[in-house]
Amino acid sequence: MASLILKNNRWIRKTTIVGLAPLTLVRICIALMCLPQTLKAGSEIRRELAWEDLPAVLHGEKVTVTLSEGGAVRGGVVVVQENAVYLPKVTVATDGKRYAGGFEASIPRESVKEFQVEKVLEDVAIGGAVVGAIAAFGLTGLTLLGARWDPRLEWTALLVSPVGGGFLGHQLGKRLGRKTTVITVR
C-alpha cells in the first residue's frame, strides 16, 4: 500500500496502485451516489393549466393524480372528461378502498389537485448500462493491475464486474432519463 523510502537523506512516502485503487473507487462511489439527487433537482417541470386545456396535454399519458383531500391515485392512460378524470386501470392508490387497484376509476373534478406525468427515456438507461459496464471493467482491470491475485480470480472479477457496473449504470440512467411534469389545475 504505502511505503517509506530514503532518498537524498529524506523520507519519501510512495503509494502503490494497490493502495490508490480502493480510495479511488470510494471517491467514485460517493460521487455516483450524490449525482442522481443533484441532477433530479432541475428535472421537474411545473405548469399551471385550466381544466379545458388538460385533454390536449394529458391525452394518452400515464399519470399520478394528487387529490385535494390528500392521497394520490396512479393509473394507466388518463382521459379528461368535462367533470371528471377517467382512469381505465388504477395501478396504485393511497386509498385502496375508494380506488381499488386493477379497476377503473372516475375522479371528480373538484377532487383533483394536480397531475404528475413521468416519462422515462429508455435510450439514457441503455447508455448508462453500457457506460457502467465499460467503467467497471476498466476500474477492475486497474485494480488488478498492481496486485498479485490468483489468475482464476482475476478472470472472474473481470467478467463479473461489468455485469454489476452495467446494472448500476442502467439504474442511474433510468433516474437521469426520467422527465417529470407537474400540472396544477386552475
Short mmCIF file of C-alpha atoms in Angstrom, two decimals:
data_model
loop_
_atom_site.label_atom_id
_atom_site.label_comp_id
_atom_site.label_asym_id
_atom_site.label_seq_id
_atom_site.Cartn_x
_atom_site.Cartn_y
_atom_site.Cartn_z
CA MET A 1 0.00 0.00 0.00
CA ALA A 2 2.34 2.74 1.16
CA SER A 3 5.99 2.51 1.89
CA LEU A 4 8.65 4.89 3.10
CA ILE A 5 11.82 5.25 1.04
CA LEU A 6 15.00 7.07 2.00
CA LYS A 7 16.16 9.22 -0.91
CA ASN A 8 18.76 12.00 -0.62
CA ASN A 9 18.53 11.84 3.17
CA ARG A 10 14.76 12.46 3.03
CA TRP A 11 11.92 10.10 3.68
CA ILE A 12 9.52 9.89 0.76
CA ARG A 13 6.17 8.19 1.04
CA LYS A 14 5.49 6.10 -2.06
CA THR A 15 1.95 4.89 -2.63
CA THR A 16 1.36 1.99 -4.97
CA ILE A 17 -1.58 1.49 -7.29
CA VAL A 18 -2.90 -1.21 -4.95
CA GLY A 19 -3.22 1.46 -2.26
CA LEU A 20 -4.77 4.08 -4.54
CA ALA A 21 -7.37 1.88 -6.25
CA PRO A 22 -9.67 1.36 -3.22
CA LEU A 23 -9.55 5.07 -2.37
CA THR A 24 -10.36 6.00 -5.96
CA LEU A 25 -13.27 3.54 -6.02
CA VAL A 26 -14.66 5.01 -2.79
CA ARG A 27 -14.49 8.53 -4.25
CA ILE A 28 -16.24 7.42 -7.44
CA CYS A 29 -18.98 5.65 -5.43
CA ILE A 30 -19.60 8.76 -3.31
CA ALA A 31 -19.83 10.93 -6.43
CA LEU A 32 -22.24 8.48 -8.09
CA MET A 33 -24.48 8.43 -5.00
CA CYS A 34 -24.74 12.24 -4.97
CA LEU A 35 -25.20 12.65 -8.72
CA PRO A 36 -28.84 11.48 -9.11
CA GLN A 37 -30.19 13.85 -6.45
CA THR A 38 -28.22 16.74 -7.91
CA LEU A 39 -29.50 16.15 -11.42
CA LYS A 40 -33.06 15.43 -10.29
CA ALA A 41 -33.30 18.87 -8.72
CA GLY A 42 -33.65 20.55 -12.11
CA SER A 43 -35.58 17.85 -13.98
CA GLU A 44 -39.06 18.69 -12.69
CA ILE A 45 -41.19 20.99 -14.82
CA ARG A 46 -44.16 22.77 -13.22
CA ARG A 47 -47.09 24.05 -15.27
CA GLU A 48 -50.44 25.58 -14.39
CA LEU A 49 -53.31 24.87 -16.78
CA ALA A 50 -57.04 25.38 -16.95
CA TRP A 51 -59.24 22.26 -16.92
CA GLU A 52 -60.24 22.85 -20.55
CA ASP A 53 -56.57 22.68 -21.69
CA LEU A 54 -55.85 19.34 -19.98
CA PRO A 55 -57.18 16.96 -22.70
CA ALA A 56 -54.59 18.20 -25.22
CA VAL A 57 -51.71 17.77 -22.75
CA LEU A 58 -52.73 14.57 -20.93
CA HIS A 59 -54.20 12.56 -23.80
CA GLY A 60 -52.79 9.03 -23.59
CA GLU A 61 -50.34 9.68 -20.73
CA LYS A 62 -49.79 7.58 -17.61
CA VAL A 63 -50.22 9.88 -14.64
CA THR A 64 -50.40 10.19 -10.88
CA VAL A 65 -53.37 12.27 -9.76
CA THR A 66 -52.84 14.09 -6.47
CA LEU A 67 -56.15 14.50 -4.64
CA SER A 68 -57.17 17.73 -2.91
CA GLU A 69 -58.31 15.83 0.21
CA GLY A 70 -54.93 14.11 0.45
CA GLY A 71 -53.52 11.00 -1.17
CA ALA A 72 -52.89 10.06 -4.76
CA VAL A 73 -54.01 7.67 -7.49
CA ARG A 74 -51.68 6.36 -10.18
CA GLY A 75 -53.24 4.98 -13.28
CA GLY A 76 -52.88 3.96 -16.85
CA VAL A 77 -53.86 6.14 -19.75
CA VAL A 78 -55.90 9.07 -18.46
CA VAL A 79 -58.98 10.51 -20.17
CA VAL A 80 -60.00 14.03 -19.13
CA GLN A 81 -63.77 14.48 -19.25
CA GLU A 82 -65.89 17.56 -18.61
CA ASN A 83 -66.46 16.97 -14.87
CA ALA A 84 -64.07 14.14 -14.02
CA VAL A 85 -60.86 12.30 -14.83
CA TYR A 86 -61.31 8.74 -16.02
CA LEU A 87 -58.59 6.13 -15.38
CA PRO A 88 -59.28 2.85 -17.22
CA LYS A 89 -56.96 0.98 -14.85
CA VAL A 90 -55.73 2.11 -11.42
CA THR A 91 -52.25 0.71 -10.71
CA VAL A 92 -51.60 2.19 -7.24
CA ALA A 93 -53.75 4.24 -4.86
CA THR A 94 -53.22 5.52 -1.32
CA ASP A 95 -56.87 4.78 -0.52
CA GLY A 96 -57.35 1.21 -1.72
CA LYS A 97 -60.98 1.01 -0.64
CA ARG A 98 -62.04 4.06 -2.60
CA TYR A 99 -59.87 3.48 -5.68
CA ALA A 100 -59.13 -0.23 -5.92
CA GLY A 101 -56.07 -1.31 -7.87
CA GLY A 102 -56.68 -3.06 -11.16
CA PHE A 103 -60.11 -1.47 -11.68
CA GLU A 104 -61.29 1.64 -13.45
CA ALA A 105 -61.90 4.88 -11.58
CA SER A 106 -63.57 8.20 -12.21
CA ILE A 107 -62.19 11.03 -10.08
CA PRO A 108 -64.43 14.12 -9.75
CA ARG A 109 -63.01 17.44 -10.98
CA GLU A 110 -63.19 19.06 -7.53
CA SER A 111 -61.08 16.24 -6.02
CA VAL A 112 -58.17 16.78 -8.41
CA LYS A 113 -55.35 18.96 -7.11
CA GLU A 114 -52.58 18.24 -9.64
CA PHE A 115 -51.29 15.73 -12.16
CA GLN A 116 -47.79 14.29 -12.20
CA VAL A 117 -46.67 12.95 -15.59
CA GLU A 118 -43.45 10.90 -15.74
CA LYS A 119 -41.68 9.92 -18.94
CA VAL A 120 -38.65 7.64 -18.95
CA LEU A 121 -36.22 7.89 -21.84
CA GLU A 122 -35.01 4.32 -22.44
CA ASP A 123 -32.03 5.46 -24.52
CA VAL A 124 -30.49 7.10 -21.46
CA ALA A 125 -30.94 3.91 -19.40
CA ILE A 126 -29.31 1.75 -22.11
CA GLY A 127 -26.46 4.24 -22.47
CA GLY A 128 -25.96 4.21 -18.71
CA ALA A 129 -25.72 0.42 -18.73
CA VAL A 130 -23.06 0.46 -21.45
CA VAL A 131 -21.02 3.20 -19.77
CA GLY A 132 -21.34 1.48 -16.37
CA ALA A 133 -20.15 -1.86 -17.75
CA ILE A 134 -17.15 -0.31 -19.51
CA ALA A 135 -16.23 1.76 -16.45
CA ALA A 136 -16.48 -1.25 -14.12
CA PHE A 137 -14.36 -3.37 -16.46
CA GLY A 138 -11.71 -0.64 -16.65
CA LEU A 139 -11.64 0.02 -12.91
CA THR A 140 -11.42 -3.69 -12.15
CA GLY A 141 -8.55 -4.02 -14.60
CA LEU A 142 -6.72 -1.11 -12.99
CA THR A 143 -7.29 -2.55 -9.53
CA LEU A 144 -5.97 -5.96 -10.52
CA LEU A 145 -3.03 -4.49 -12.44
CA GLY A 146 -0.79 -3.94 -9.45
CA ALA A 147 -2.00 -6.83 -7.31
CA ARG A 148 -0.91 -10.46 -7.17
CA TRP A 149 -4.10 -12.49 -7.39
CA ASP A 150 -4.93 -15.99 -8.40
CA PRO A 151 -5.40 -15.88 -12.24
CA ARG A 152 -8.81 -17.61 -11.96
CA LEU A 153 -9.97 -14.94 -9.53
CA GLU A 154 -8.73 -12.19 -11.85
CA TRP A 155 -10.72 -13.54 -14.80
CA THR A 156 -13.78 -14.00 -12.63
CA ALA A 157 -13.53 -10.41 -11.39
CA LEU A 158 -13.00 -9.08 -14.92
CA LEU A 159 -16.04 -10.97 -16.21
CA VAL A 160 -18.41 -10.32 -13.28
CA SER A 161 -17.69 -6.64 -12.60
CA PRO A 162 -19.16 -5.36 -15.91
CA VAL A 163 -22.46 -7.06 -15.02
CA GLY A 164 -22.69 -5.15 -11.74
CA GLY A 165 -21.46 -1.93 -13.36
CA GLY A 166 -23.97 -2.33 -16.16
CA PHE A 167 -26.80 -2.83 -13.68
CA LEU A 168 -25.81 0.24 -11.65
CA GLY A 169 -25.39 2.27 -14.85
CA HIS A 170 -28.83 1.20 -16.05
CA GLN A 171 -30.44 2.21 -12.75
CA LEU A 172 -28.63 5.56 -12.83
CA GLY A 173 -29.66 6.06 -16.46
CA LYS A 174 -33.29 5.38 -15.60
CA ARG A 175 -33.15 8.02 -12.89
CA LEU A 176 -31.41 10.55 -15.09
CA GLY A 177 -33.70 9.85 -18.04
CA ARG A 178 -36.89 10.47 -16.09
CA LYS A 179 -38.67 13.67 -17.01
CA THR A 180 -41.37 14.75 -14.56
CA THR A 181 -44.04 17.34 -15.33
CA VAL A 182 -46.31 18.53 -12.53
CA ILE A 183 -49.51 20.15 -13.81
CA THR A 184 -51.57 22.17 -11.34
CA VAL A 185 -55.21 22.72 -12.23
CA ARG A 186 -56.51 26.30 -12.06
#
